[in-house]
Amino acid sequence: MSSVPGSARYLFRPYSHTRGANTVTHFLARAKFSPGTPPLVLGRARATWLVDAIEARMHLPTLMAAAGLTTLRSIDRILPYVRNRTADEAAAALREL
């Protein structure tokens, strides 16, 4: 993170002012991996990140903006992987609202 409030620095290409499509994909395609390393599937990594953020109760508009999603249909395909809460947990969560 940057020391200036309201600004951020990125871990990947921190001084780049623009991001092209498939930047990370192209970077990983050129990377050298040790023999036997399982392939990284970016779609799966992204889905895991989204599921983890939803389970952590991240503010949905913030998550969507960070992920570059514009509609809830984009999240629909990962909802089956979000853990269900028990009835007691669900009732407690609803009472917190």
PDB file of N, CA and C in Angstrom:
ATOM      1  N   MET A   1       0.828  -1.187   0.000  1.00  0.00           N
ATOM      2  CA  MET A   1       0.000   0.000   0.000  1.00  0.00           C
ATOM      3  C   MET A   1       0.868   1.243   0.000  1.00  0.00           C
ATOM      4  N   SER A   2       0.337   2.270  -0.529  1.00  0.00           N
ATOM      5  CA  SER A   2       1.038   3.532  -0.568  1.00  0.00           C
ATOM      6  C   SER A   2       0.862   4.265   0.754  1.00  0.00           C
ATOM      7  N   SER A   3       1.763   5.178   1.048  1.00  0.00           N
ATOM      8  CA  SER A   3       1.656   5.939   2.289  1.00  0.00           C
ATOM      9  C   SER A   3       0.684   7.102   2.162  1.00  0.00           C
ATOM     10  N   VAL A   4       0.214   7.393   0.964  1.00  0.00           N
ATOM     11  CA  VAL A   4      -0.736   8.475   0.748  1.00  0.00           C
ATOM     12  C   VAL A   4      -2.147   7.917   0.932  1.00  0.00           C
ATOM     13  N   PRO A   5      -2.920   8.489   1.863  1.00  0.00           N
ATOM     14  CA  PRO A   5      -4.289   7.997   2.075  1.00  0.00           C
ATOM     15  C   PRO A   5      -5.105   8.054   0.779  1.00  0.00           C
ATOM     16  N   GLY A   6      -5.865   7.003   0.546  1.00  0.00           N
ATOM     17  CA  GLY A   6      -6.715   6.948  -0.633  1.00  0.00           C
ATOM     18  C   GLY A   6      -6.028   6.462  -1.890  1.00  0.00           C
ATOM     19  N   SER A   7      -4.746   6.160  -1.802  1.00  0.00           N
ATOM     20  CA  SER A   7      -4.048   5.643  -2.978  1.00  0.00           C
ATOM     21  C   SER A   7      -3.593   4.225  -2.687  1.00  0.00           C
ATOM     22  N   ALA A   8      -3.313   3.489  -3.727  1.00  0.00           N
ATOM     23  CA  ALA A   8      -2.899   2.099  -3.563  1.00  0.00           C
ATOM     24  C   ALA A   8      -1.757   1.803  -4.514  1.00  0.00           C
ATOM     25  N   ARG A   9      -0.915   0.863  -4.123  1.00  0.00           N
ATOM     26  CA  ARG A   9       0.123   0.357  -5.002  1.00  0.00           C
ATOM     27  C   ARG A   9      -0.183  -1.109  -5.246  1.00  0.00           C
ATOM     28  N   TYR A  10       0.077  -1.546  -6.428  1.00  0.00           N
ATOM     29  CA  TYR A  10      -0.225  -2.913  -6.795  1.00  0.00           C
ATOM     30  C   TYR A  10       1.017  -3.779  -6.689  1.00  0.00           C
ATOM     31  N   LEU A  11       0.827  -5.012  -6.246  1.00  0.00           N
ATOM     32  CA  LEU A  11       1.922  -5.956  -6.137  1.00  0.00           C
ATOM     33  C   LEU A  11       2.447  -6.341  -7.513  1.00  0.00           C
ATOM     34  N   PHE A  12       1.537  -6.545  -8.445  1.00  0.00           N
ATOM     35  CA  PHE A  12       1.904  -6.965  -9.788  1.00  0.00           C
ATOM     36  C   PHE A  12       1.958  -5.734 -10.691  1.00  0.00           C
ATOM     37  N   ARG A  13       3.103  -5.455 -11.261  1.00  0.00           N
ATOM     38  CA  ARG A  13       3.334  -4.290 -12.122  1.00  0.00           C
ATOM     39  C   ARG A  13       2.898  -3.003 -11.426  1.00  0.00           C
ATOM     40  N   PRO A  14       3.522  -2.664 -10.298  1.00  0.00           N
ATOM     41  CA  PRO A  14       3.066  -1.537  -9.487  1.00  0.00           C
ATOM     42  C   PRO A  14       3.149  -0.175 -10.171  1.00  0.00           C
ATOM     43  N   TYR A  15       4.007  -0.026 -11.160  1.00  0.00           N
ATOM     44  CA  TYR A  15       4.154   1.285 -11.794  1.00  0.00           C
ATOM     45  C   TYR A  15       3.406   1.390 -13.117  1.00  0.00           C
ATOM     46  N   SER A  16       2.624   0.408 -13.442  1.00  0.00           N
ATOM     47  CA  SER A  16       1.832   0.429 -14.664  1.00  0.00           C
ATOM     48  C   SER A  16       0.563   1.241 -14.430  1.00  0.00           C
ATOM     49  N   HIS A  17       0.280   2.140 -15.336  1.00  0.00           N
ATOM     50  CA  HIS A  17      -0.921   2.968 -15.194  1.00  0.00           C
ATOM     51  C   HIS A  17      -2.106   2.403 -15.961  1.00  0.00           C
ATOM     52  N   THR A  18      -1.860   1.389 -16.773  1.00  0.00           N
ATOM     53  CA  THR A  18      -2.939   0.752 -17.512  1.00  0.00           C
ATOM     54  C   THR A  18      -2.820  -0.756 -17.362  1.00  0.00           C
ATOM     55  N   ARG A  19      -3.912  -1.429 -17.519  1.00  0.00           N
ATOM     56  CA  ARG A  19      -3.930  -2.889 -17.456  1.00  0.00           C
ATOM     57  C   ARG A  19      -4.556  -3.408 -18.746  1.00  0.00           C
ATOM     58  N   GLY A  20      -3.847  -4.279 -19.413  1.00  0.00           N
ATOM     59  CA  GLY A  20      -4.388  -4.897 -20.606  1.00  0.00           C
ATOM     60  C   GLY A  20      -5.106  -6.183 -20.246  1.00  0.00           C
ATOM     61  N   ALA A  21      -5.877  -6.673 -21.175  1.00  0.00           N
ATOM     62  CA  ALA A  21      -6.571  -7.944 -20.961  1.00  0.00           C
ATOM     63  C   ALA A  21      -5.538  -9.060 -20.871  1.00  0.00           C
ATOM     64  N   ASN A  22      -5.771 -10.009 -20.018  1.00  0.00           N
ATOM     65  CA  ASN A  22      -4.926 -11.199 -19.865  1.00  0.00           C
ATOM     66  C   ASN A  22      -3.502 -10.902 -19.400  1.00  0.00           C
ATOM     67  N   THR A  23      -3.296  -9.816 -18.678  1.00  0.00           N
ATOM     68  CA  THR A  23      -1.959  -9.458 -18.211  1.00  0.00           C
ATOM     69  C   THR A  23      -1.355 -10.568 -17.354  1.00  0.00           C
ATOM     70  N   VAL A  24      -2.111 -11.049 -16.393  1.00  0.00           N
ATOM     71  CA  VAL A  24      -1.604 -12.092 -15.505  1.00  0.00           C
ATOM     72  C   VAL A  24      -1.452 -13.409 -16.263  1.00  0.00           C
ATOM     73  N   THR A  25      -2.403 -13.726 -17.120  1.00  0.00           N
ATOM     74  CA  THR A  25      -2.342 -14.957 -17.905  1.00  0.00           C
ATOM     75  C   THR A  25      -1.074 -14.995 -18.753  1.00  0.00           C
ATOM     76  N   HIS A  26      -0.770 -13.903 -19.425  1.00  0.00           N
ATOM     77  CA  HIS A  26       0.431 -13.854 -20.258  1.00  0.00           C
ATOM     78  C   HIS A  26       1.697 -13.949 -19.414  1.00  0.00           C
ATOM     79  N   PHE A  27       1.690 -13.306 -18.249  1.00  0.00           N
ATOM     80  CA  PHE A  27       2.842 -13.385 -17.349  1.00  0.00           C
ATOM     81  C   PHE A  27       3.088 -14.833 -16.926  1.00  0.00           C
ATOM     82  N   LEU A  28       2.025 -15.516 -16.520  1.00  0.00           N
ATOM     83  CA  LEU A  28       2.162 -16.905 -16.073  1.00  0.00           C
ATOM     84  C   LEU A  28       2.544 -17.839 -17.210  1.00  0.00           C
ATOM     85  N   ALA A  29       2.104 -17.540 -18.422  1.00  0.00           N
ATOM     86  CA  ALA A  29       2.453 -18.385 -19.570  1.00  0.00           C
ATOM     87  C   ALA A  29       3.961 -18.340 -19.834  1.00  0.00           C
ATOM     88  N   ARG A  30       4.615 -17.229 -19.492  1.00  0.00           N
ATOM     89  CA  ARG A  30       6.061 -17.086 -19.719  1.00  0.00           C
ATOM     90  C   ARG A  30       6.881 -17.552 -18.519  1.00  0.00           C
ATOM     91  N   ALA A  31       6.229 -17.797 -17.377  1.00  0.00           N
ATOM     92  CA  ALA A  31       6.950 -18.177 -16.158  1.00  0.00           C
ATOM     93  C   ALA A  31       7.470 -19.603 -16.260  1.00  0.00           C
ATOM     94  N   LYS A  32       8.565 -19.848 -15.575  1.00  0.00           N
ATOM     95  CA  LYS A  32       9.155 -21.187 -15.521  1.00  0.00           C
ATOM     96  C   LYS A  32       8.756 -21.829 -14.197  1.00  0.00           C
ATOM     97  N   PHE A  33       8.177 -23.007 -14.273  1.00  0.00           N
ATOM     98  CA  PHE A  33       7.740 -23.721 -13.081  1.00  0.00           C
ATOM     99  C   PHE A  33       8.600 -24.964 -12.892  1.00  0.00           C
ATOM    100  N   SER A  34       8.749 -25.385 -11.651  1.00  0.00           N
ATOM    101  CA  SER A  34       9.486 -26.608 -11.345  1.00  0.00           C
ATOM    102  C   SER A  34       8.757 -27.803 -11.927  1.00  0.00           C
ATOM    103  N   PRO A  35       9.506 -28.840 -12.327  1.00  0.00           N
ATOM    104  CA  PRO A  35       8.846 -30.053 -12.818  1.00  0.00           C
ATOM    105  C   PRO A  35       7.914 -30.622 -11.751  1.00  0.00           C
ATOM    106  N   GLY A  36       6.765 -31.053 -12.167  1.00  0.00           N
ATOM    107  CA  GLY A  36       5.797 -31.635 -11.248  1.00  0.00           C
ATOM    108  C   GLY A  36       4.851 -30.623 -10.629  1.00  0.00           C
ATOM    109  N   THR A  37       5.086 -29.336 -10.879  1.00  0.00           N
ATOM    110  CA  THR A  37       4.182 -28.312 -10.352  1.00  0.00           C
ATOM    111  C   THR A  37       2.855 -28.399 -11.099  1.00  0.00           C
ATOM    112  N   PRO A  38       1.754 -28.515 -10.379  1.00  0.00           N
ATOM    113  CA  PRO A  38       0.459 -28.577 -11.074  1.00  0.00           C
ATOM    114  C   PRO A  38       0.171 -27.245 -11.759  1.00  0.00           C
ATOM    115  N   PRO A  39      -0.518 -27.292 -12.874  1.00  0.00           N
ATOM    116  CA  PRO A  39      -0.809 -26.045 -13.593  1.00  0.00           C
ATOM    117  C   PRO A  39      -1.760 -25.161 -12.793  1.00  0.00           C
ATOM    118  N   LEU A  40      -1.529 -23.864 -12.865  1.00  0.00           N
ATOM    119  CA  LEU A  40      -2.405 -22.897 -12.223  1.00  0.00           C
ATOM    120  C   LEU A  40      -3.527 -22.559 -13.197  1.00  0.00           C
ATOM    121  N   VAL A  41      -4.740 -22.757 -12.764  1.00  0.00           N
ATOM    122  CA  VAL A  41      -5.906 -22.437 -13.587  1.00  0.00           C
ATOM    123  C   VAL A  41      -6.478 -21.134 -13.039  1.00  0.00           C
ATOM    124  N   LEU A  42      -6.288 -20.042 -13.792  1.00  0.00           N
ATOM    125  CA  LEU A  42      -6.677 -18.735 -13.285  1.00  0.00           C
ATOM    126  C   LEU A  42      -8.168 -18.616 -13.022  1.00  0.00           C
ATOM    127  N   GLY A  43      -8.988 -19.220 -13.845  1.00  0.00           N
ATOM    128  CA  GLY A  43     -10.427 -19.163 -13.619  1.00  0.00           C
ATOM    129  C   GLY A  43     -10.806 -19.785 -12.286  1.00  0.00           C
ATOM    130  N   ARG A  44     -10.139 -20.871 -11.970  1.00  0.00           N
ATOM    131  CA  ARG A  44     -10.400 -21.537 -10.692  1.00  0.00           C
ATOM    132  C   ARG A  44      -9.877 -20.711  -9.519  1.00  0.00           C
ATOM    133  N   ALA A  45      -8.709 -20.099  -9.679  1.00  0.00           N
ATOM    134  CA  ALA A  45      -8.158 -19.242  -8.626  1.00  0.00           C
ATOM    135  C   ALA A  45      -9.066 -18.041  -8.379  1.00  0.00           C
ATOM    136  N   ARG A  46      -9.577 -17.463  -9.443  1.00  0.00           N
ATOM    137  CA  ARG A  46     -10.494 -16.311  -9.321  1.00  0.00           C
ATOM    138  C   ARG A  46     -11.782 -16.731  -8.642  1.00  0.00           C
ATOM    139  N   ALA A  47     -12.323 -17.876  -9.032  1.00  0.00           N
ATOM    140  CA  ALA A  47     -13.561 -18.363  -8.412  1.00  0.00           C
ATOM    141  C   ALA A  47     -13.353 -18.624  -6.922  1.00  0.00           C
ATOM    142  N   THR A  48     -12.206 -19.193  -6.569  1.00  0.00           N
ATOM    143  CA  THR A  48     -11.896 -19.446  -5.158  1.00  0.00           C
ATOM    144  C   THR A  48     -11.815 -18.141  -4.391  1.00  0.00           C
ATOM    145  N   TRP A  49     -11.180 -17.139  -4.978  1.00  0.00           N
ATOM    146  CA  TRP A  49     -11.081 -15.824  -4.341  1.00  0.00           C
ATOM    147  C   TRP A  49     -12.465 -15.225  -4.126  1.00  0.00           C
ATOM    148  N   LEU A  50     -13.323 -15.320  -5.137  1.00  0.00           N
ATOM    149  CA  LEU A  50     -14.679 -14.775  -5.015  1.00  0.00           C
ATOM    150  C   LEU A  50     -15.477 -15.498  -3.927  1.00  0.00           C
ATOM    151  N   VAL A  51     -15.393 -16.823  -3.904  1.00  0.00           N
ATOM    152  CA  VAL A  51     -16.108 -17.598  -2.882  1.00  0.00           C
ATOM    153  C   VAL A  51     -15.609 -17.215  -1.495  1.00  0.00           C
ATOM    154  N   ASP A  52     -14.293 -17.129  -1.315  1.00  0.00           N
ATOM    155  CA  ASP A  52     -13.735 -16.749  -0.017  1.00  0.00           C
ATOM    156  C   ASP A  52     -14.218 -15.365   0.409  1.00  0.00           C
ATOM    157  N   ALA A  53     -14.274 -14.425  -0.524  1.00  0.00           N
ATOM    158  CA  ALA A  53     -14.720 -13.069  -0.201  1.00  0.00           C
ATOM    159  C   ALA A  53     -16.204 -13.044   0.170  1.00  0.00           C
ATOM    160  N   ILE A  54     -17.006 -13.823  -0.529  1.00  0.00           N
ATOM    161  CA  ILE A  54     -18.439 -13.891  -0.205  1.00  0.00           C
ATOM    162  C   ILE A  54     -18.632 -14.507   1.171  1.00  0.00           C
ATOM    163  N   GLU A  55     -17.903 -15.587   1.462  1.00  0.00           N
ATOM    164  CA  GLU A  55     -18.018 -16.234   2.764  1.00  0.00           C
ATOM    165  C   GLU A  55     -17.528 -15.332   3.892  1.00  0.00           C
ATOM    166  N   ALA A  56     -16.605 -14.419   3.592  1.00  0.00           N
ATOM    167  CA  ALA A  56     -16.105 -13.471   4.587  1.00  0.00           C
ATOM    168  C   ALA A  56     -17.042 -12.269   4.732  1.00  0.00           C
ATOM    169  N   ARG A  57     -18.148 -12.301   3.998  1.00  0.00           N
ATOM    170  CA  ARG A  57     -19.175 -11.250   4.042  1.00  0.00           C
ATOM    171  C   ARG A  57     -18.660  -9.910   3.542  1.00  0.00           C
ATOM    172  N   MET A  58     -17.845  -9.952   2.499  1.00  0.00           N
ATOM    173  CA  MET A  58     -17.361  -8.710   1.903  1.00  0.00           C
ATOM    174  C   MET A  58     -18.544  -7.951   1.301  1.00  0.00           C
ATOM    175  N   HIS A  59     -18.499  -6.647   1.373  1.00  0.00           N
ATOM    176  CA  HIS A  59     -19.532  -5.786   0.805  1.00  0.00           C
ATOM    177  C   HIS A  59     -19.627  -6.088  -0.696  1.00  0.00           C
ATOM    178  N   LEU A  60     -20.791  -6.521  -1.145  1.00  0.00           N
ATOM    179  CA  LEU A  60     -20.936  -7.030  -2.509  1.00  0.00           C
ATOM    180  C   LEU A  60     -20.571  -6.017  -3.596  1.00  0.00           C
ATOM    181  N   PRO A  61     -21.019  -4.764  -3.530  1.00  0.00           N
ATOM    182  CA  PRO A  61     -20.590  -3.816  -4.573  1.00  0.00           C
ATOM    183  C   PRO A  61     -19.075  -3.607  -4.603  1.00  0.00           C
ATOM    184  N   THR A  62     -18.424  -3.661  -3.436  1.00  0.00           N
ATOM    185  CA  THR A  62     -16.966  -3.531  -3.387  1.00  0.00           C
ATOM    186  C   THR A  62     -16.308  -4.728  -4.054  1.00  0.00           C
ATOM    187  N   LEU A  63     -16.799  -5.919  -3.744  1.00  0.00           N
ATOM    188  CA  LEU A  63     -16.265  -7.135  -4.349  1.00  0.00           C
ATOM    189  C   LEU A  63     -16.447  -7.116  -5.860  1.00  0.00           C
ATOM    190  N   MET A  64     -17.628  -6.745  -6.300  1.00  0.00           N
ATOM    191  CA  MET A  64     -17.895  -6.717  -7.742  1.00  0.00           C
ATOM    192  C   MET A  64     -16.985  -5.721  -8.457  1.00  0.00           C
ATOM    193  N   ALA A  65     -16.772  -4.556  -7.841  1.00  0.00           N
ATOM    194  CA  ALA A  65     -15.887  -3.561  -8.459  1.00  0.00           C
ATOM    195  C   ALA A  65     -14.459  -4.082  -8.520  1.00  0.00           C
ATOM    196  N   ALA A  66     -13.994  -4.703  -7.442  1.00  0.00           N
ATOM    197  CA  ALA A  66     -12.625  -5.234  -7.414  1.00  0.00           C
ATOM    198  C   ALA A  66     -12.438  -6.346  -8.432  1.00  0.00           C
ATOM    199  N   ALA A  67     -13.487  -7.136  -8.653  1.00  0.00           N
ATOM    200  CA  ALA A  67     -13.407  -8.260  -9.590  1.00  0.00           C
ATOM    201  C   ALA A  67     -13.739  -7.864 -11.023  1.00  0.00           C
ATOM    202  N   GLY A  68     -14.179  -6.626 -11.218  1.00  0.00           N
ATOM    203  CA  GLY A  68     -14.538  -6.183 -12.559  1.00  0.00           C
ATOM    204  C   GLY A  68     -15.851  -6.768 -13.048  1.00  0.00           C
ATOM    205  N   LEU A  69     -16.738  -7.102 -12.118  1.00  0.00           N
ATOM    206  CA  LEU A  69     -18.035  -7.675 -12.474  1.00  0.00           C
ATOM    207  C   LEU A  69     -19.075  -6.573 -12.567  1.00  0.00           C
ATOM    208  N   THR A  70     -19.971  -6.684 -13.533  1.00  0.00           N
ATOM    209  CA  THR A  70     -20.980  -5.644 -13.713  1.00  0.00           C
ATOM    210  C   THR A  70     -22.393  -6.130 -13.414  1.00  0.00           C
ATOM    211  N   THR A  71     -22.596  -7.444 -13.368  1.00  0.00           N
ATOM    212  CA  THR A  71     -23.930  -7.973 -13.083  1.00  0.00           C
ATOM    213  C   THR A  71     -23.833  -9.106 -12.068  1.00  0.00           C
ATOM    214  N   LEU A  72     -24.924  -9.360 -11.378  1.00  0.00           N
ATOM    215  CA  LEU A  72     -24.965 -10.472 -10.428  1.00  0.00           C
ATOM    216  C   LEU A  72     -24.923 -11.816 -11.145  1.00  0.00           C
ATOM    217  N   ARG A  73     -25.263 -11.858 -12.416  1.00  0.00           N
ATOM    218  CA  ARG A  73     -25.174 -13.108 -13.169  1.00  0.00           C
ATOM    219  C   ARG A  73     -23.752 -13.649 -13.180  1.00  0.00           C
ATOM    220  N   SER A  74     -22.780 -12.756 -13.063  1.00  0.00           N
ATOM    221  CA  SER A  74     -21.381 -13.170 -13.029  1.00  0.00           C
ATOM    222  C   SER A  74     -21.068 -13.985 -11.782  1.00  0.00           C
ATOM    223  N   ILE A  75     -21.781 -13.730 -10.701  1.00  0.00           N
ATOM    224  CA  ILE A  75     -21.549 -14.427  -9.435  1.00  0.00           C
ATOM    225  C   ILE A  75     -22.372 -15.705  -9.357  1.00  0.00           C
ATOM    226  N   ASP A  76     -23.417 -15.791 -10.123  1.00  0.00           N
ATOM    227  CA  ASP A  76     -24.346 -16.925 -10.061  1.00  0.00           C
ATOM    228  C   ASP A  76     -23.653 -18.276 -10.213  1.00  0.00           C
ATOM    229  N   ARG A  77     -22.650 -18.369 -11.043  1.00  0.00           N
ATOM    230  CA  ARG A  77     -22.008 -19.668 -11.305  1.00  0.00           C
ATOM    231  C   ARG A  77     -21.161 -20.163 -10.136  1.00  0.00           C
ATOM    232  N   ILE A  78     -20.765 -19.251  -9.232  1.00  0.00           N
ATOM    233  CA  ILE A  78     -19.942 -19.691  -8.099  1.00  0.00           C
ATOM    234  C   ILE A  78     -20.753 -19.930  -6.829  1.00  0.00           C
ATOM    235  N   LEU A  79     -22.005 -19.507  -6.807  1.00  0.00           N
ATOM    236  CA  LEU A  79     -22.812 -19.653  -5.594  1.00  0.00           C
ATOM    237  C   LEU A  79     -22.928 -21.097  -5.101  1.00  0.00           C
ATOM    238  N   PRO A  80     -22.962 -22.101  -5.969  1.00  0.00           N
ATOM    239  CA  PRO A  80     -23.017 -23.472  -5.446  1.00  0.00           C
ATOM    240  C   PRO A  80     -21.802 -23.854  -4.597  1.00  0.00           C
ATOM    241  N   TYR A  81     -20.698 -23.109  -4.704  1.00  0.00           N
ATOM    242  CA  TYR A  81     -19.491 -23.424  -3.953  1.00  0.00           C
ATOM    243  C   TYR A  81     -19.390 -22.663  -2.634  1.00  0.00           C
ATOM    244  N   VAL A  82     -20.315 -21.735  -2.393  1.00  0.00           N
ATOM    245  CA  VAL A  82     -20.333 -20.997  -1.133  1.00  0.00           C
ATOM    246  C   VAL A  82     -20.959 -21.904  -0.081  1.00  0.00           C
ATOM    247  N   ARG A  83     -20.258 -22.054   1.063  1.00  0.00           N
ATOM    248  CA  ARG A  83     -20.758 -22.936   2.121  1.00  0.00           C
ATOM    249  C   ARG A  83     -22.107 -22.452   2.644  1.00  0.00           C
ATOM    250  N   ASN A  84     -23.014 -23.394   2.866  1.00  0.00           N
ATOM    251  CA  ASN A  84     -24.287 -23.068   3.485  1.00  0.00           C
ATOM    252  C   ASN A  84     -24.090 -22.901   4.981  1.00  0.00           C
ATOM    253  N   ARG A  85     -24.835 -22.023   5.566  1.00  0.00           N
ATOM    254  CA  ARG A  85     -24.800 -21.857   7.017  1.00  0.00           C
ATOM    255  C   ARG A  85     -25.829 -22.781   7.630  1.00  0.00           C
ATOM    256  N   THR A  86     -25.583 -23.123   8.868  1.00  0.00           N
ATOM    257  CA  THR A  86     -26.594 -23.903   9.590  1.00  0.00           C
ATOM    258  C   THR A  86     -27.781 -22.977   9.853  1.00  0.00           C
ATOM    259  N   ALA A  87     -28.896 -23.560  10.227  1.00  0.00           N
ATOM    260  CA  ALA A  87     -30.084 -22.754  10.505  1.00  0.00           C
ATOM    261  C   ALA A  87     -29.821 -21.760  11.629  1.00  0.00           C
ATOM    262  N   ASP A  88     -29.085 -22.192  12.665  1.00  0.00           N
ATOM    263  CA  ASP A  88     -28.765 -21.300  13.779  1.00  0.00           C
ATOM    264  C   ASP A  88     -27.858 -20.154  13.327  1.00  0.00           C
ATOM    265  N   GLU A  89     -26.853 -20.466  12.501  1.00  0.00           N
ATOM    266  CA  GLU A  89     -25.952 -19.434  11.994  1.00  0.00           C
ATOM    267  C   GLU A  89     -26.713 -18.435  11.123  1.00  0.00           C
ATOM    268  N   ALA A  90     -27.594 -18.948  10.276  1.00  0.00           N
ATOM    269  CA  ALA A  90     -28.386 -18.073   9.410  1.00  0.00           C
ATOM    270  C   ALA A  90     -29.291 -17.166  10.228  1.00  0.00           C
ATOM    271  N   ALA A  91     -29.931 -17.733  11.249  1.00  0.00           N
ATOM    272  CA  ALA A  91     -30.812 -16.926  12.106  1.00  0.00           C
ATOM    273  C   ALA A  91     -30.019 -15.842  12.827  1.00  0.00           C
ATOM    274  N   ALA A  92     -28.834 -16.171  13.334  1.00  0.00           N
ATOM    275  CA  ALA A  92     -27.993 -15.187  14.019  1.00  0.00           C
ATOM    276  C   ALA A  92     -27.559 -14.086  13.060  1.00  0.00           C
ATOM    277  N   ALA A  93     -27.181 -14.457  11.847  1.00  0.00           N
ATOM    278  CA  ALA A  93     -26.748 -13.470  10.853  1.00  0.00           C
ATOM    279  C   ALA A  93     -27.894 -12.526  10.503  1.00  0.00           C
ATOM    280  N   LEU A  94     -29.100 -13.073  10.372  1.00  0.00           N
ATOM    281  CA  LEU A  94     -30.254 -12.233  10.049  1.00  0.00           C
ATOM    282  C   LEU A  94     -30.601 -11.289  11.207  1.00  0.00           C
ATOM    283  N   ARG A  95     -30.405 -11.748  12.434  1.00  0.00           N
ATOM    284  CA  ARG A  95     -30.668 -10.891  13.592  1.00  0.00           C
ATOM    285  C   ARG A  95     -29.677  -9.729  13.658  1.00  0.00           C
ATOM    286  N   GLU A  96     -28.439  -9.937  13.153  1.00  0.00           N
ATOM    287  CA  GLU A  96     -27.425  -8.880  13.166  1.00  0.00           C
ATOM    288  C   GLU A  96     -27.794  -7.705  12.270  1.00  0.00           C
ATOM    289  N   LEU A  97     -28.657  -7.961  11.296  1.00  0.00           N
ATOM    290  CA  LEU A  97     -29.033  -6.878  10.370  1.00  0.00           C
ATOM    291  C   LEU A  97     -29.915  -5.948  11.111  1.00  0.00           C
TER     292      LEU A  97
END
